[in-house]
Short mmCIF file of N, CA, C and O in Angstrom, two decimals:
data_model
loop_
_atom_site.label_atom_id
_atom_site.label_comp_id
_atom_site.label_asym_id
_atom_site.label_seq_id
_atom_site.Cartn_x
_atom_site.Cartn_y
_atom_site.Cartn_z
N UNK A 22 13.77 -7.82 -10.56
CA UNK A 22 12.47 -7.88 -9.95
C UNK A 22 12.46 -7.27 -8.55
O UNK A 22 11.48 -6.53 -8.40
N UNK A 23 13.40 -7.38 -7.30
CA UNK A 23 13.39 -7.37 -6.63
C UNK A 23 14.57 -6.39 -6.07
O UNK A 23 15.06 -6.47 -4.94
N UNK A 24 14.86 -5.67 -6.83
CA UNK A 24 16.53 -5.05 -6.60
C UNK A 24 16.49 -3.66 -5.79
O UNK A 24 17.36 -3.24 -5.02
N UNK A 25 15.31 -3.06 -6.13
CA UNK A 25 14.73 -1.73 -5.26
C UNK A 25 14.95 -2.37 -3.77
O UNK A 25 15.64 -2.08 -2.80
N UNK A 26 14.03 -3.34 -4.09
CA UNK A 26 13.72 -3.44 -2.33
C UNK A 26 14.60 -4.30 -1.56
O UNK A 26 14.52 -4.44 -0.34
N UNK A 27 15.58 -4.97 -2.41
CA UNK A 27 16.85 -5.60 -1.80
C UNK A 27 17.95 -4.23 -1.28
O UNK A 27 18.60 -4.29 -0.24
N UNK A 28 17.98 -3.02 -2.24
CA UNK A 28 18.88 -2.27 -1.85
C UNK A 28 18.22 -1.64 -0.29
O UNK A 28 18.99 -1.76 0.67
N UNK A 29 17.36 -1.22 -0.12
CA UNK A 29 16.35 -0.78 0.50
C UNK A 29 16.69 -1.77 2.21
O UNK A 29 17.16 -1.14 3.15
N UNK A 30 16.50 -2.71 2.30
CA UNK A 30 16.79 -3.48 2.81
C UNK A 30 18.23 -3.49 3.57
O UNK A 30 18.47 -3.61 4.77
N UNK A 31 19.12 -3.32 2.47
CA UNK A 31 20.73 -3.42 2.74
C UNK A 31 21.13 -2.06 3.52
O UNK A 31 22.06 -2.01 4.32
N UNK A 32 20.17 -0.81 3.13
CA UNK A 32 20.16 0.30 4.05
C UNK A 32 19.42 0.44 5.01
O UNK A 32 19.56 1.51 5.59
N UNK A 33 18.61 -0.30 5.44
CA UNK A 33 18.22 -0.48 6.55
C UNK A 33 18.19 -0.80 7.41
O UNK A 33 17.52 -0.40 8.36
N UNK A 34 19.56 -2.31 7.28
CA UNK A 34 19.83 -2.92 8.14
C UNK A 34 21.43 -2.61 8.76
O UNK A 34 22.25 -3.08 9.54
N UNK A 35 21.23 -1.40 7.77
CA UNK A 35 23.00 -0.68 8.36
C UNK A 35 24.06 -0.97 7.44
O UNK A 35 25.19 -0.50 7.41
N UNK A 36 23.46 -1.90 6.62
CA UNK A 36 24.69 -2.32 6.01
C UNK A 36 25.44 -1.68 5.03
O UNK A 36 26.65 -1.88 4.94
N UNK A 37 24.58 -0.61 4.00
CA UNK A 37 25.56 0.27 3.18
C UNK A 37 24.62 1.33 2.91
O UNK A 37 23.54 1.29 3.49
N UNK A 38 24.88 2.27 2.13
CA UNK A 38 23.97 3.40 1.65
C UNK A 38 23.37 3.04 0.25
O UNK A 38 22.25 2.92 -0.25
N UNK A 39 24.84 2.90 -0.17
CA UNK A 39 24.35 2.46 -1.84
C UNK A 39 24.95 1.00 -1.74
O UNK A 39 25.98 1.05 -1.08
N UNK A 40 24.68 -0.22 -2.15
CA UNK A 40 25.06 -1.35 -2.08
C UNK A 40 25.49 -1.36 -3.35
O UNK A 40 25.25 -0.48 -4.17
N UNK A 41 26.29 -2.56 -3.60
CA UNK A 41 26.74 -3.06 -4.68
C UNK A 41 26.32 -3.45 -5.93
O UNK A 41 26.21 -4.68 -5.95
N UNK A 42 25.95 -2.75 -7.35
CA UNK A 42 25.18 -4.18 -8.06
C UNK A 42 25.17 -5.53 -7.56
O UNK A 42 24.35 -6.20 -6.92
N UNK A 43 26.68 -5.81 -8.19
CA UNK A 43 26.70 -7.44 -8.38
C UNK A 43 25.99 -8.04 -6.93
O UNK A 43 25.24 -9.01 -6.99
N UNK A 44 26.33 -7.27 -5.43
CA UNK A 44 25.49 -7.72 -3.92
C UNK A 44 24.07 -8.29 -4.51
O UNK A 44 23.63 -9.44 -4.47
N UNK A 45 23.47 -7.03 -5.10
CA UNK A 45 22.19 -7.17 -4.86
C UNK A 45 21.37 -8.19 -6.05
O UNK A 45 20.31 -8.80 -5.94
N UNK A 46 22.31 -8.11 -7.16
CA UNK A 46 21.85 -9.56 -8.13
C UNK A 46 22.14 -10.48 -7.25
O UNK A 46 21.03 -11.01 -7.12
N UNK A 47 22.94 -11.11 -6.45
CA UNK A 47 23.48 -12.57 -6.03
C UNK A 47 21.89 -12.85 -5.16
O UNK A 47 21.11 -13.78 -5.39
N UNK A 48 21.72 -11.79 -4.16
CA UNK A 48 20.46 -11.43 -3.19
C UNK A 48 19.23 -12.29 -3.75
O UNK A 48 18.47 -13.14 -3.30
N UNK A 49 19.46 -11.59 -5.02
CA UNK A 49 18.07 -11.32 -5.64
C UNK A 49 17.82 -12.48 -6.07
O UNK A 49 16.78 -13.03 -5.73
N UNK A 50 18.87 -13.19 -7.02
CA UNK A 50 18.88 -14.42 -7.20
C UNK A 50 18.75 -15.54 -6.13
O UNK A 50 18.10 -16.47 -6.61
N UNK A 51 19.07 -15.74 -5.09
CA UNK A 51 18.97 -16.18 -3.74
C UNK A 51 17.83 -16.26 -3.29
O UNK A 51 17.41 -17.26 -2.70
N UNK A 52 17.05 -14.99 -3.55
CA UNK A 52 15.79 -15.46 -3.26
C UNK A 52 14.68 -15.62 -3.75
O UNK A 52 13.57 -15.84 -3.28
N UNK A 53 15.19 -15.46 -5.05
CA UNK A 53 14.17 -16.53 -6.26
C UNK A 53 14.14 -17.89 -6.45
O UNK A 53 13.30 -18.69 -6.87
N UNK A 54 15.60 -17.98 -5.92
CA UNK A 54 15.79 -19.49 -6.22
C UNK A 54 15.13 -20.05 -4.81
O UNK A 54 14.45 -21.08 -4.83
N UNK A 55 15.31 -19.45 -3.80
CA UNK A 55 14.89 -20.05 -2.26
C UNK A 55 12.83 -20.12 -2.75
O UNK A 55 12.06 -21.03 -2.47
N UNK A 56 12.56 -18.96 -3.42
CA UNK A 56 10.88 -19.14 -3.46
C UNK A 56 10.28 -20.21 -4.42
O UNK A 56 9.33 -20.88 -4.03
N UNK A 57 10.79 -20.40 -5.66
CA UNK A 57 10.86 -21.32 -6.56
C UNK A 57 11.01 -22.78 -5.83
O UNK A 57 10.07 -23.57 -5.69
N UNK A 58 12.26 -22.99 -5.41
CA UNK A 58 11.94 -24.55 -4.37
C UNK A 58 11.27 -24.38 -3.34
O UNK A 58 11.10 -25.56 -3.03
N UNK A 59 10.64 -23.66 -2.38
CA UNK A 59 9.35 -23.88 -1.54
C UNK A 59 8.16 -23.63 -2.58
O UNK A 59 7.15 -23.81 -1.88
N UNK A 60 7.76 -23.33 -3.80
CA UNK A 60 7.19 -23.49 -4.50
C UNK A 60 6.99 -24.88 -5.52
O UNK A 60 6.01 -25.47 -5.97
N UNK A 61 7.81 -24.97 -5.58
CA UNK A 61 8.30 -26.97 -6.20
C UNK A 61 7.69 -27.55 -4.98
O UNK A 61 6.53 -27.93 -5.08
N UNK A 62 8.29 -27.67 -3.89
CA UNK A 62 7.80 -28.88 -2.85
C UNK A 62 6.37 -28.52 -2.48
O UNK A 62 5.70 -29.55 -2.50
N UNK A 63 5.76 -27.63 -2.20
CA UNK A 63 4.63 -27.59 -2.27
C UNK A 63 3.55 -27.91 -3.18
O UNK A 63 2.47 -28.30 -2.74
N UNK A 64 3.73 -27.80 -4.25
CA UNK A 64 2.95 -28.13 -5.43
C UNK A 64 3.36 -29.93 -5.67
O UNK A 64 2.52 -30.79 -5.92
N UNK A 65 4.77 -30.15 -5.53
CA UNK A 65 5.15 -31.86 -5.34
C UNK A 65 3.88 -32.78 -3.70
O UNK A 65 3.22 -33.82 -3.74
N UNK A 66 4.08 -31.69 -2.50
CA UNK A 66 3.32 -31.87 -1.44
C UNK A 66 1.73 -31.93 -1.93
O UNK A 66 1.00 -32.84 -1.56
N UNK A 67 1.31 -30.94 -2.73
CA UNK A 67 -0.42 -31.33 -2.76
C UNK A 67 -0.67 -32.13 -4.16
O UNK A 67 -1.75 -32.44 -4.66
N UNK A 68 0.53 -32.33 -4.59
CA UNK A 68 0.53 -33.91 -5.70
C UNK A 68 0.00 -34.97 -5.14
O UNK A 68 -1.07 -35.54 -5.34
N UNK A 69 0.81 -35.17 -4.47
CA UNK A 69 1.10 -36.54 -3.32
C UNK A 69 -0.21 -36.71 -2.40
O UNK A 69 -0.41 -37.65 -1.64
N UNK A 70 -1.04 -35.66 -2.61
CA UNK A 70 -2.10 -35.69 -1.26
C UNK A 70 -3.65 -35.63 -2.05
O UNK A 70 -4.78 -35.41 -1.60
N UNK A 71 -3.09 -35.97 -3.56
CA UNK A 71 -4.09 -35.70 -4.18
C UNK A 71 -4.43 -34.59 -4.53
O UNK A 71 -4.80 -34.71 -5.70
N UNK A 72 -4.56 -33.09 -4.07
CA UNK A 72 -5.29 -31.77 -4.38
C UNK A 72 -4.97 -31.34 -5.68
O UNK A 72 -4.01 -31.67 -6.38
N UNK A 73 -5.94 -30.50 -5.92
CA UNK A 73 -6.10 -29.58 -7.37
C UNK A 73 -4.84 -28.76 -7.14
O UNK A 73 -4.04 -28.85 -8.07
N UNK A 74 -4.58 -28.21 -6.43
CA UNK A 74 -3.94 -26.99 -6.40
C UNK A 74 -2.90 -27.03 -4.65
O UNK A 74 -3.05 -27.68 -3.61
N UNK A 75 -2.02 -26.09 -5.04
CA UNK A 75 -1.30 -25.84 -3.21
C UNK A 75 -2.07 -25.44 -2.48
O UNK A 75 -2.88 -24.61 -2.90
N UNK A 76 -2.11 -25.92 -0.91
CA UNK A 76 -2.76 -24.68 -0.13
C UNK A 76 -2.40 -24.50 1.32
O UNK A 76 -1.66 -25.42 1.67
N UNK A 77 -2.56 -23.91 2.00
CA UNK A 77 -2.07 -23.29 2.88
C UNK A 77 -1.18 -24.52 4.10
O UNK A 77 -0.08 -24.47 4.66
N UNK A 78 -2.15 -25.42 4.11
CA UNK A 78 -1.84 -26.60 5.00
C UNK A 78 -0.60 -27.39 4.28
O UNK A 78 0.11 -28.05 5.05
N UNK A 79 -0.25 -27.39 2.79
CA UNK A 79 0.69 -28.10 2.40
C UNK A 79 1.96 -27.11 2.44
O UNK A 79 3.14 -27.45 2.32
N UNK A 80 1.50 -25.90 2.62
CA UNK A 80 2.70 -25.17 3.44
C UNK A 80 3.17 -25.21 4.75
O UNK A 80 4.28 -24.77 5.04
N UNK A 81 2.46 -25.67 5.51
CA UNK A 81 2.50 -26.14 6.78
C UNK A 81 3.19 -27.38 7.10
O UNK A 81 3.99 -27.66 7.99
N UNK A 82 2.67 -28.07 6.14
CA UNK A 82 3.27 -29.47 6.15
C UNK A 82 4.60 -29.59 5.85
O UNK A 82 5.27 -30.55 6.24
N UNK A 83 5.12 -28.52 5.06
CA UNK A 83 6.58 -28.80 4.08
C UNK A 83 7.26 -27.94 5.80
O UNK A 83 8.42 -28.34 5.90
N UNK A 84 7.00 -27.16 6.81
CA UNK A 84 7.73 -26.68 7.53
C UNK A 84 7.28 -26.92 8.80
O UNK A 84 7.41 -26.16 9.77
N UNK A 85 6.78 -27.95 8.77
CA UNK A 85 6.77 -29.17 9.96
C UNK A 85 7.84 -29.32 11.36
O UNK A 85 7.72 -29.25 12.58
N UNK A 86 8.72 -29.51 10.55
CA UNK A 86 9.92 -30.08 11.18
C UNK A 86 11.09 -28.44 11.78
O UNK A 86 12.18 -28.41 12.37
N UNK A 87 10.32 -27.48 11.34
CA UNK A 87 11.54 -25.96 11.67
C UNK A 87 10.20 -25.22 12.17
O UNK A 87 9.30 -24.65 11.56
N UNK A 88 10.36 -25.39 13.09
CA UNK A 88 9.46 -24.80 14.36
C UNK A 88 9.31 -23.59 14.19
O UNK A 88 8.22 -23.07 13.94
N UNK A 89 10.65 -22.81 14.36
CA UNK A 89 10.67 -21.23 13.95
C UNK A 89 10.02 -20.76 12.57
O UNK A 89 9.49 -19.66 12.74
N UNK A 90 9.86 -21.27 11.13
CA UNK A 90 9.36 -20.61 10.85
C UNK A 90 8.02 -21.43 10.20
O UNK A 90 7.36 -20.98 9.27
N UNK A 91 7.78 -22.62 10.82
CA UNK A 91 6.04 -23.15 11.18
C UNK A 91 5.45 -22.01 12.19
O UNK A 91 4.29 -21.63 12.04
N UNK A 92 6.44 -21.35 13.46
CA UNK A 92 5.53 -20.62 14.10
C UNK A 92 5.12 -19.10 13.67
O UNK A 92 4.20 -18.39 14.09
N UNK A 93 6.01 -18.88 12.81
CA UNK A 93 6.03 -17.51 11.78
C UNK A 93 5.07 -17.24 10.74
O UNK A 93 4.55 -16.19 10.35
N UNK A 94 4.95 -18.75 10.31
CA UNK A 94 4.07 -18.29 9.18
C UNK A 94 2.37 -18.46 9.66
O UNK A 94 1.50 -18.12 8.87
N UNK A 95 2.03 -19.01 11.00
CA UNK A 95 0.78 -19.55 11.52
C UNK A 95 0.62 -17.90 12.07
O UNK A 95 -0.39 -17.21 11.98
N UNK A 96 1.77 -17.55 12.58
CA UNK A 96 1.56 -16.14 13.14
C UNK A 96 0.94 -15.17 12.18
O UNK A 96 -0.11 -14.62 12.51
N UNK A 97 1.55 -14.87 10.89
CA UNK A 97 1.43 -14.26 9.42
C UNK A 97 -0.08 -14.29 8.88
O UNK A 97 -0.75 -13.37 8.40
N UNK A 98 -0.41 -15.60 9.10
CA UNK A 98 -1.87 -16.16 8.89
C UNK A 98 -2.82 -15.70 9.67
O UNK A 98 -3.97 -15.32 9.44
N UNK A 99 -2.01 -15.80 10.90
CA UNK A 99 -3.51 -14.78 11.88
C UNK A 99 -3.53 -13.72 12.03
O UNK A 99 -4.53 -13.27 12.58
N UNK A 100 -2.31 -12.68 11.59
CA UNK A 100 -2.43 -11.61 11.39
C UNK A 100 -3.10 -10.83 10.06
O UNK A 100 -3.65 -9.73 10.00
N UNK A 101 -2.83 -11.88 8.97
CA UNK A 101 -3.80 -11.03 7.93
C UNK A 101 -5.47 -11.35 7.67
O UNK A 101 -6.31 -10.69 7.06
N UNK A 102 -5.59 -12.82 8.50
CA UNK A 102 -7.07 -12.65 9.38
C UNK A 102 -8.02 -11.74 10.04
O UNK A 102 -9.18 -11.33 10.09
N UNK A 103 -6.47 -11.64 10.69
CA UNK A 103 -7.51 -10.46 11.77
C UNK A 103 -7.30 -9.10 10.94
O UNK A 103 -8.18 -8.29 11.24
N UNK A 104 -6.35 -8.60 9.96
CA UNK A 104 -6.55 -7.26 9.04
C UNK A 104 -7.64 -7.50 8.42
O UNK A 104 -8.56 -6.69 8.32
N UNK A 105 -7.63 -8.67 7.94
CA UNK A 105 -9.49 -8.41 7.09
C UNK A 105 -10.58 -8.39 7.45
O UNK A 105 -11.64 -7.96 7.01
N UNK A 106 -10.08 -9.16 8.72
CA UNK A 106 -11.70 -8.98 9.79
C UNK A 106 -11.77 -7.30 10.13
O UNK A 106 -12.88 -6.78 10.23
N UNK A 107 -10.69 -6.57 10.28
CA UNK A 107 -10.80 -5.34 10.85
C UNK A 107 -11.06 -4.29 9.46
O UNK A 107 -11.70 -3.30 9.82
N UNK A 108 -10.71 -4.27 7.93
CA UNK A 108 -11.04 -3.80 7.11
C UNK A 108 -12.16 -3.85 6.86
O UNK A 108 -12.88 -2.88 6.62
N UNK A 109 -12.69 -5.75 6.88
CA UNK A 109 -13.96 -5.77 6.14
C UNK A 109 -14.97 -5.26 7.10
O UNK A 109 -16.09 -5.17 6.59
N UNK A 110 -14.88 -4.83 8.62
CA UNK A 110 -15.80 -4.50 9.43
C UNK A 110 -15.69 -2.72 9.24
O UNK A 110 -16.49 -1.87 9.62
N UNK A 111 -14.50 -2.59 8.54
CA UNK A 111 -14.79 -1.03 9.08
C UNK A 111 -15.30 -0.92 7.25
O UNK A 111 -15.95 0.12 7.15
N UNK A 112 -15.23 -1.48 6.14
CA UNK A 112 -15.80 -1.40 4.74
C UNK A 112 -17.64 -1.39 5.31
O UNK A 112 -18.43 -0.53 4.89
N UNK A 113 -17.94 -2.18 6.02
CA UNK A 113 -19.39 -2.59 6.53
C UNK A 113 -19.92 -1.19 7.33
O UNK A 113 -21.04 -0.71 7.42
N UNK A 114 -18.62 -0.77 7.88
CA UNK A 114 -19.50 0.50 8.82
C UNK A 114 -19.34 1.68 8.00
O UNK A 114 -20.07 2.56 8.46
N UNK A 115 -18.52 2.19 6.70
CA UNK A 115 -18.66 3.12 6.01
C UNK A 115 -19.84 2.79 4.98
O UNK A 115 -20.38 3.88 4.84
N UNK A 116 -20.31 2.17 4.43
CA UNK A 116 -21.60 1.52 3.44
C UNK A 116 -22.73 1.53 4.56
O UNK A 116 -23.87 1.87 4.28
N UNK A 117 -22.46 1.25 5.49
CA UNK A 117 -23.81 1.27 6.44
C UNK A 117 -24.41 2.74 6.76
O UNK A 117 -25.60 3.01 6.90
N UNK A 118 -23.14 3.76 6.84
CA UNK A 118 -22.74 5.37 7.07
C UNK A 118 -23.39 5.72 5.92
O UNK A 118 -24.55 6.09 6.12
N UNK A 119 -23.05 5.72 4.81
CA UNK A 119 -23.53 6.39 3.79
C UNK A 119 -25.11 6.15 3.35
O UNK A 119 -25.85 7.04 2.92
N UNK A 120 -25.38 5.13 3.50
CA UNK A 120 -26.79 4.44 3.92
C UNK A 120 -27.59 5.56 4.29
O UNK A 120 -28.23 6.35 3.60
N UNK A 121 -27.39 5.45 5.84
CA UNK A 121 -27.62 6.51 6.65
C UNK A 121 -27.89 7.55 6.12
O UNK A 121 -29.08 7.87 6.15
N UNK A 122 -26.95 8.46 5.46
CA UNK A 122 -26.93 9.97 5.15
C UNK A 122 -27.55 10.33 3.87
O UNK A 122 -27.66 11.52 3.57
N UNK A 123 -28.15 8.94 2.72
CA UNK A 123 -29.02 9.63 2.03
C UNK A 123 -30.83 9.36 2.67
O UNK A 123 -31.78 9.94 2.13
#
């Protein structure tokens, strides 16, 4: 699933040109298994809280306690905020443009 952009990665960070198979299965596996259990506790987290479904705050909640990446992912959040505020304003000024020109 992920093996392009694991190798990709491994050359980018200096570490080889061509990496290893077996490297980049262990990788790959590593971080399926790492997304799968923050995926378990979250869905266990909006069990427990009652909700239909996960959501953003029960991701918050599960990384409470690790500051670094509670402040990473609040960061992540306001950055693809503010990309859609800045897409959906410039989607609004090309439809408004074309408007215009017939």
């Amino acid at each position: 699933y992920l093996a392009s952009e694991i190798a990709e990665m491994h050359f980018g960070f200096g570490d080889s040109d061509i990496p290893l198979r077996k490297t980049i299965v262990i990788v790959e596996n590593y971080v399926i298994k790492f997304i799968l259990n923050i995926i378990s506790s979250i869905c266990y987290i909006s069990f427990w809280r009652t909700s239909k479904r996960p959501t953003v705050n029960d991701l918050l909640f599960l990384f409470r306690n690790d500051i670094k990446k509670y402040e990473r992912i609040k960061y992540l959040l306001k950055m693809k905020n503010l990309i859609q505020r800045v897409m959906g304003s410039e989607k609004k000024t090309q439809i408004t443009s074309k408007k215009n020109i017939k």
